[in-house]
Amino acid sequence: MHSNGLFLKDVAGFLGSYYTSLAIMNAVAALILWQKKKQVGWAVVWSAVAGVMMVLASLALSGSAAWVPSLPLSVRNLVNSLSGPVNYTAGTTALFAVLFIFRKFFVQPMVAWTVLNVALLLMGLSMADENFASIVMKPDNVPIVGLVFLLAFFTWVATSQAVVNDERIARGLPPMEKLNDEKVLVWPDLVYTELICMVGVTAFLLVWAIFLQAPLEEPASSVKTPNPSKAPWYFLGLQEMLVYFDPWYAGVVLPSLVVVGLMAMPYLDFNKKGNGYYSIEERKFSYLVYQFGFFELWITLIILGTFLRGPNWNFFGPFEFWSPYKVEVLNNVDLPQMFWVNLLDRPLPRVAAGASTLTQVGTILLREAPGLVVMGAYLLLLPPLLAVTAFRSYYAKMGFIRYMVMVNLMLLMLSLPLKMILRWTLNLKYIISIPEFSLNF
Amino acid sequence: MAIGEIVRNSQIWKSIFRHPMPLDRRNRIVVMLTNFFLHLHPVSIKKQGIALSFTWCMGGVTFFLFLVETVTGVLLMFYYRPTLEWAYNDILALRDVTSLGILRELHRWGAHAMVITTWLHMYRVFLTGSYKPPREFNWVIGVILLLLTLLLSFTGYLLPWDQLAIWAITVGSNMARASPILGYEGPGQQLLTIGGIDMITDGSDARFGLLGARFVGEETLNRFYVLHCIAIPLATALLLAIHFWRVRKDGGISGPL
Ligand code: HEM
């Protein structure tokens, strides 16, 4: 189904007010810069951008579907054909890496503002695509769009302060927060801030509630299974993990480990620096671990699960129609199969009917030996190996128990991205597969 | 005398508010110490600790959203009956018949917002390293609060009893079926076989405990309703009290030493 005139007429009104808001946003920015007599050149740029946004708004509101600003069909098709779980993951990883490495550049207000404008513009242009809009505008998906922009904004807020603090600390100065350590009375300074926050949140919620109706689908029916059937959006990262692991691991063990890992964090991070102020340089390791878990393994997976997974949990590009008939060829193999059959050219070890329990267990162990060796090496060999190499100083400072807890939590966390990579490169389904005990890993 | 002054000098007013108007320094201190709602706060605080750029006021906003959810939730309970016969129709009526037809919207969007602000609050606490000593345990309490927030949202998702609701809960709770040892499709469930009798079946496993039945049905609706309206909010309120108390006892909002 491709964008048709009827749909475009429907979104035109929304897009008109959308671009108008962007114009106002840029005009206000220009005005503020102008009044401060700072960066007057940029004030001119943002006024020009505001002008362009007004033009886009009038195009959207022109009444003719053909004029609604949108991405050319060829671009949309290109994006669709390029997107898939591999490129999506690689792309977001690269994006995070670039943002992190060049953070000093990206936190500059004018750069951040440019990035925001580009993101909002792309969003607007994409909304003129019927397939994109139908997913993004689903009432329960709207909060995730908000989440993405909020995360970007607050990451910017935090990183710009961290960058300043890191520079100050490098020069032997205390962090910025230290400059503000005179005491003020809670009434009025804090109580009024809280009041204003409450009024703001209330106003925001009221507007949201008035303009967006809560979803209510057909009455529940236990015989009509919708396709796709999705968990609530905040659990879609977990549902996405089901592609790579069985439910016992993706749905039970991994989430429990997330909770345990979060709780353990303050007891594992022995670095005393960076307590009570924004900084990155002083706690790079814990910073990167947390950001990796939060952004790579939680947020991007939620976005993938919500916007890019359609019927039968197949992957769909952002502008692709969610056809229930799309077929994805699955030819994944288990490690024992790879080892015994493909590599050694032998049949899988199998138990004869009526064999004793001991023989049965022995045969299973033999069959699964390759996987058990791999997993054994990963979980038992790597921790001591790391203790004398990369994590030598950590081991010395943390002691045996704390070190082991940390390393094992990290290895289990990395089991997800590693399994993803193995799936994409080797079509590996299970490393260990013991259906006799419903134990597949 | 101006009306305001008459009111403020009346016996009734004075019996309610234990302090004069906080207009001067002395009374601004007194008000913080003598007002039940305000005494959660300290009297004075480092400027840095209340800077919006530092805390983003995210914990505060999350707490406010919890209050909004409580109020709108109680109002919704006046209209909603958790039975297969009525649940869906009551939600429908809330939209079409009831005045103030955005009650459900406020509650639902408030819930989504609360999940998001909890994540953002945790993100800020991490980025400022505020989980480090002496605040380790308050971080742990925070993690439990995060869990409770997600569970509140999850249990509430079922209540409208539409297709979206039951299938989301079905997908979500199917995971429990695969719990190691305790789920009847989970690894190692054979271990709990006593005297040849399999203890873990689809009528006794973790998922059954969650749903109160073998599939999402009326028992589940009742169970989730009670969890959503009573059990989890109470647990959350208790932990919030401890969370706030610990913020004070751990030395107030964190800051550089
Ligand atoms: C229902 C959810 C929650 C509510 C209502 C809440 C509320 C608050 C409030 C009002 C504060 C005061 C400072 C601020 O606003 O930032 C605070 C501080 C704190 N919160 Fe939470 N919180 C919640 C969840 C969490 C979570 C999920 C975590 C972490 C996993 C957490 C950890 C902390 C810590 C460590 C502090 C002390 C921070 C400091 O001193 O800088 N909280 N919380």
Coordinates of N, CA, C and O in Angstrom, one line a residue, chain B residues 107-193:
Chain B
H107 N -5.3 8.9 32.8 CA -4.7 7.8 33.6 C -3.7 7.0 32.7 O -2.6 6.6 33.1
R108 N -4.1 6.7 31.5 CA -3.2 5.9 30.6 C -2.0 6.7 30.2 O -0.9 6.1 30.3
W109 N -2.1 7.9 29.8 CA -0.9 8.7 29.4 C 0.0 9.0 30.6 O 1.2 9.0 30.5
G110 N -0.7 9.2 31.7 CA 0.1 9.4 32.9 C 0.9 8.2 33.3 O 2.1 8.3 33.7
A111 N 0.4 7.0 33.0 CA 1.1 5.8 33.3 C 2.3 5.6 32.4 O 3.4 5.3 32.8
H112 N 2.1 5.9 31.1 CA 3.2 5.8 30.1 C 4.3 6.8 30.6 O 5.5 6.5 30.6
A113 N 3.8 8.0 30.9 CA 4.8 9.1 31.3 C 5.5 8.7 32.5 O 6.8 8.9 32.6
M114 N 4.9 8.0 33.5 CA 5.6 7.6 34.7 C 6.7 6.6 34.4 O 7.8 6.6 35.0
V115 N 6.4 5.7 33.5 CA 7.5 4.7 33.1 C 8.7 5.5 32.6 O 9.8 5.2 33.0
I116 N 8.4 6.4 31.7 CA 9.5 7.2 31.1 C 10.2 8.0 32.1 O 11.4 8.0 32.1
T117 N 9.5 8.7 33.0 CA 10.2 9.6 33.9 C 11.0 8.8 34.9 O 12.0 9.2 35.4
T118 N 10.5 7.5 35.2 CA 11.3 6.7 36.1 C 12.6 6.4 35.5 O 13.7 6.4 36.1
W119 N 12.6 6.0 34.2 CA 13.8 5.7 33.5 C 14.7 6.9 33.5 O 16.0 6.8 33.7
L120 N 14.2 8.1 33.2 CA 15.0 9.3 33.1 C 15.6 9.6 34.5 O 16.7 10.0 34.6
H121 N 14.8 9.4 35.5 CA 15.3 9.7 36.9 C 16.5 8.8 37.2 O 17.5 9.2 37.7
M122 N 16.3 7.5 36.9 CA 17.4 6.6 37.1 C 18.6 6.9 36.3 O 19.8 6.9 36.8
Y123 N 18.4 7.4 35.1 CA 19.5 7.8 34.2 C 20.2 8.9 34.8 O 21.5 9.0 34.9
R124 N 19.5 9.9 35.3 CA 20.2 11.1 36.0 C 20.9 10.6 37.2 O 22.1 11.1 37.4
V125 N 20.3 9.8 38.0 CA 21.0 9.3 39.2 C 22.3 8.6 38.8 O 23.4 8.8 39.4
F126 N 22.3 7.8 37.7 CA 23.5 7.2 37.3 C 24.5 8.2 36.8 O 25.7 8.2 37.2
L127 N 24.1 9.1 36.0 CA 25.0 10.0 35.4 C 25.7 11.0 36.4 O 26.8 11.4 36.1
T128 N 25.0 11.3 37.5 CA 25.7 12.1 38.5 C 26.4 11.2 39.5 O 26.9 11.7 40.5
G129 N 26.5 9.9 39.3 CA 27.2 9.0 40.2 C 26.5 9.0 41.6 O 27.2 8.7 42.6
S130 N 25.2 9.3 41.7 CA 24.6 9.5 43.0 C 24.2 8.1 43.6 O 23.7 8.1 44.7
Y131 N 24.6 7.0 43.0 CA 24.3 5.7 43.6 C 25.5 5.3 44.5 O 25.5 4.3 45.1
K132 N 26.6 6.1 44.4 CA 27.8 5.7 45.1 C 27.6 6.0 46.6 O 26.7 6.7 47.0
P133 N 28.4 5.5 47.5 CA 28.3 5.6 48.9 C 28.1 7.1 49.3 O 28.7 7.9 48.7
P134 N 27.1 7.4 50.2 CA 26.4 6.5 51.0 C 25.0 6.2 50.5 O 24.1 5.8 51.3
R135 N 24.8 6.3 49.2 CA 23.4 6.1 48.7 C 23.2 4.8 48.0 O 22.2 4.7 47.2
E136 N 24.0 3.8 48.2 CA 23.9 2.5 47.5 C 22.5 1.9 47.8 O 21.8 1.5 46.8
F137 N 22.1 1.9 49.0 CA 20.8 1.2 49.3 C 19.6 1.9 48.8 O 18.6 1.3 48.4
N138 N 19.7 3.3 48.7 CA 18.6 4.0 48.1 C 18.5 3.7 46.6 O 17.4 3.7 46.1
W139 N 19.6 3.4 46.0 CA 19.5 3.0 44.6 C 18.8 1.6 44.5 O 18.0 1.4 43.6
V140 N 19.1 0.7 45.4 CA 18.5 -0.6 45.4 C 17.0 -0.4 45.6 O 16.2 -1.0 44.9
I141 N 16.6 0.4 46.5 CA 15.1 0.7 46.7 C 14.6 1.2 45.4 O 13.5 0.9 45.0
G142 N 15.3 2.1 44.7 CA 14.9 2.7 43.5 C 14.7 1.6 42.4 O 13.7 1.6 41.7
V143 N 15.6 0.6 42.4 CA 15.4 -0.5 41.4 C 14.1 -1.2 41.7 O 13.3 -1.6 40.7
I144 N 13.8 -1.4 43.0 CA 12.5 -2.1 43.3 C 11.3 -1.2 42.8 O 10.3 -1.7 42.3
L145 N 11.5 0.1 43.1 CA 10.4 1.0 42.6 C 10.2 0.9 41.1 O 9.1 1.0 40.6
L146 N 11.3 0.8 40.4 CA 11.3 0.7 39.0 C 10.5 -0.5 38.6 O 9.6 -0.5 37.7
L147 N 10.8 -1.6 39.3 CA 10.1 -2.9 39.0 C 8.6 -2.7 39.3 O 7.7 -3.1 38.5
L148 N 8.3 -2.1 40.4 CA 6.9 -1.9 40.8 C 6.1 -1.0 39.8 O 5.0 -1.2 39.4
T149 N 6.8 0.0 39.3 CA 6.2 0.9 38.3 C 5.9 0.1 37.1 O 4.8 0.2 36.5
L150 N 6.8 -0.7 36.6 CA 6.5 -1.5 35.4 C 5.4 -2.5 35.7 O 4.5 -2.7 34.8
L151 N 5.3 -3.1 36.9 CA 4.3 -4.1 37.2 C 2.9 -3.4 37.3 O 1.9 -3.9 36.8
L152 N 2.9 -2.1 37.8 CA 1.7 -1.4 37.9 C 1.1 -1.2 36.5 O 0.0 -1.4 36.2
S153 N 2.1 -0.8 35.6 CA 1.7 -0.5 34.2 C 1.2 -1.8 33.5 O 0.2 -1.8 32.8
F154 N 1.9 -2.9 33.8 CA 1.6 -4.1 33.1 C 0.2 -4.7 33.6 O -0.6 -5.1 32.8
T155 N 0.0 -4.6 34.9 CA -1.3 -5.1 35.4 C -2.5 -4.3 34.9 O -3.6 -4.8 34.7
G156 N -2.2 -3.0 34.8 CA -3.3 -2.1 34.4 C -3.6 -2.3 32.9 O -4.8 -2.1 32.5
Y157 N -2.7 -2.7 32.1 CA -2.8 -2.9 30.7 C -4.0 -3.9 30.4 O -4.6 -3.8 29.4
L158 N -4.2 -4.8 31.3 CA -5.2 -5.8 31.0 C -6.7 -5.3 31.2 O -7.6 -5.8 30.6
L159 N -6.8 -4.3 32.1 CA -8.1 -4.0 32.6 C -9.2 -3.6 31.5 O -10.3 -3.9 31.7
P160 N -8.8 -2.9 30.5 CA -9.8 -2.5 29.5 C -10.4 -3.8 28.8 O -11.5 -3.7 28.2
W161 N -9.8 -4.9 28.9 CA -10.3 -6.2 28.4 C -10.7 -6.1 26.9 O -11.7 -6.5 26.5
D162 N -9.8 -5.5 26.1 CA -10.0 -5.5 24.7 C -8.9 -6.4 24.1 O -8.1 -7.0 24.8
Q163 N -8.8 -6.5 22.8 CA -7.8 -7.4 22.1 C -6.4 -7.0 22.5 O -5.6 -7.8 22.8
L164 N -6.2 -5.6 22.5 CA -4.8 -5.2 22.8 C -4.4 -5.7 24.2 O -3.3 -6.1 24.4
A165 N -5.4 -5.6 25.1 CA -5.1 -5.9 26.5 C -4.8 -7.4 26.7 O -3.7 -7.8 27.1
I166 N -5.7 -8.3 26.3 CA -5.5 -9.7 26.7 C -4.3 -10.3 25.9 O -3.6 -11.1 26.4
W167 N -4.1 -9.8 24.7 CA -3.0 -10.4 24.0 C -1.6 -9.9 24.4 O -0.6 -10.7 24.5
A168 N -1.6 -8.7 24.9 CA -0.3 -8.2 25.4 C 0.0 -8.9 26.7 O 1.2 -9.3 26.9
I169 N -1.0 -9.2 27.5 CA -0.8 -9.9 28.8 C -0.5 -11.3 28.5 O 0.4 -12.0 29.2
T170 N -1.1 -11.9 27.5 CA -0.8 -13.3 27.1 C 0.6 -13.4 26.7 O 1.4 -14.3 27.2
V171 N 1.1 -12.5 25.8 CA 2.5 -12.6 25.4 C 3.4 -12.4 26.5 O 4.4 -13.1 26.7
G172 N 3.1 -11.4 27.4 CA 4.0 -11.1 28.5 C 4.1 -12.2 29.5 O 5.1 -12.6 30.0
S173 N 2.9 -12.8 29.8 CA 2.9 -13.8 30.9 C 3.3 -15.2 30.3 O 3.6 -16.1 31.1
N174 N 3.3 -15.4 29.0 CA 3.8 -16.7 28.5 C 5.2 -17.0 28.9 O 5.6 -18.1 29.0
M175 N 6.0 -15.9 29.2 CA 7.4 -16.1 29.6 C 7.4 -16.9 30.9 O 8.3 -17.8 31.0
A176 N 6.5 -16.7 31.8 CA 6.5 -17.4 33.1 C 6.4 -18.9 32.9 O 6.9 -19.6 33.7
R177 N 5.7 -19.3 31.8 CA 5.6 -20.7 31.5 C 6.9 -21.4 31.3 O 7.1 -22.5 31.5
A178 N 7.9 -20.5 30.9 CA 9.2 -21.1 30.6 C 10.2 -20.9 31.7 O 11.4 -21.1 31.6
S179 N 9.8 -20.4 32.9 CA 10.7 -20.3 34.0 C 11.4 -21.5 34.3 O 10.8 -22.6 34.3
P180 N 12.7 -21.4 34.5 CA 13.5 -22.6 34.9 C 12.8 -23.3 36.1 O 12.5 -22.5 37.1
I181 N 12.7 -24.6 36.1 CA 12.2 -25.4 37.2 C 10.7 -25.1 37.5 O 9.9 -26.0 37.6
L182 N 10.3 -23.8 37.6 CA 8.9 -23.5 38.0 C 7.9 -23.4 36.9 O 6.7 -23.2 37.2
G183 N 8.4 -23.4 35.7 CA 7.4 -23.2 34.6 C 7.3 -24.6 33.9 O 8.2 -25.3 33.8
Y184 N 6.1 -24.9 33.4 CA 5.9 -26.3 33.0 C 6.6 -26.6 31.6 O 6.7 -27.7 31.2
E185 N 7.0 -25.5 30.9 CA 7.8 -25.7 29.7 C 9.2 -25.3 29.9 O 10.0 -25.2 29.0
G186 N 9.6 -25.0 31.1 CA 10.9 -24.5 31.4 C 11.9 -25.6 31.6 O 11.5 -26.8 31.9
P187 N 13.2 -25.3 31.4 CA 14.2 -26.3 31.6 C 14.2 -26.7 33.1 O 14.1 -25.9 34.0
G188 N 14.4 -28.0 33.3 CA 14.5 -28.5 34.7 C 13.2 -28.7 35.4 O 13.2 -29.0 36.6
Q189 N 12.1 -28.5 34.7 CA 10.8 -28.6 35.5 C 10.6 -30.1 35.9 O 9.9 -30.4 36.9
Q190 N 11.3 -31.0 35.2 CA 11.2 -32.4 35.5 C 11.8 -32.7 36.9 O 11.5 -33.7 37.5
L191 N 12.7 -31.8 37.4 CA 13.3 -32.0 38.7 C 12.3 -32.0 39.8 O 12.5 -32.7 40.8
L192 N 11.2 -31.3 39.6 CA 10.2 -31.3 40.7 C 9.2 -32.4 40.5 O 8.0 -32.1 40.5
T193 N 9.7 -33.6 40.4 CA 8.8 -34.7 40.3 C 8.9 -35.5 41.5 O 10.0 -36.0 41.8

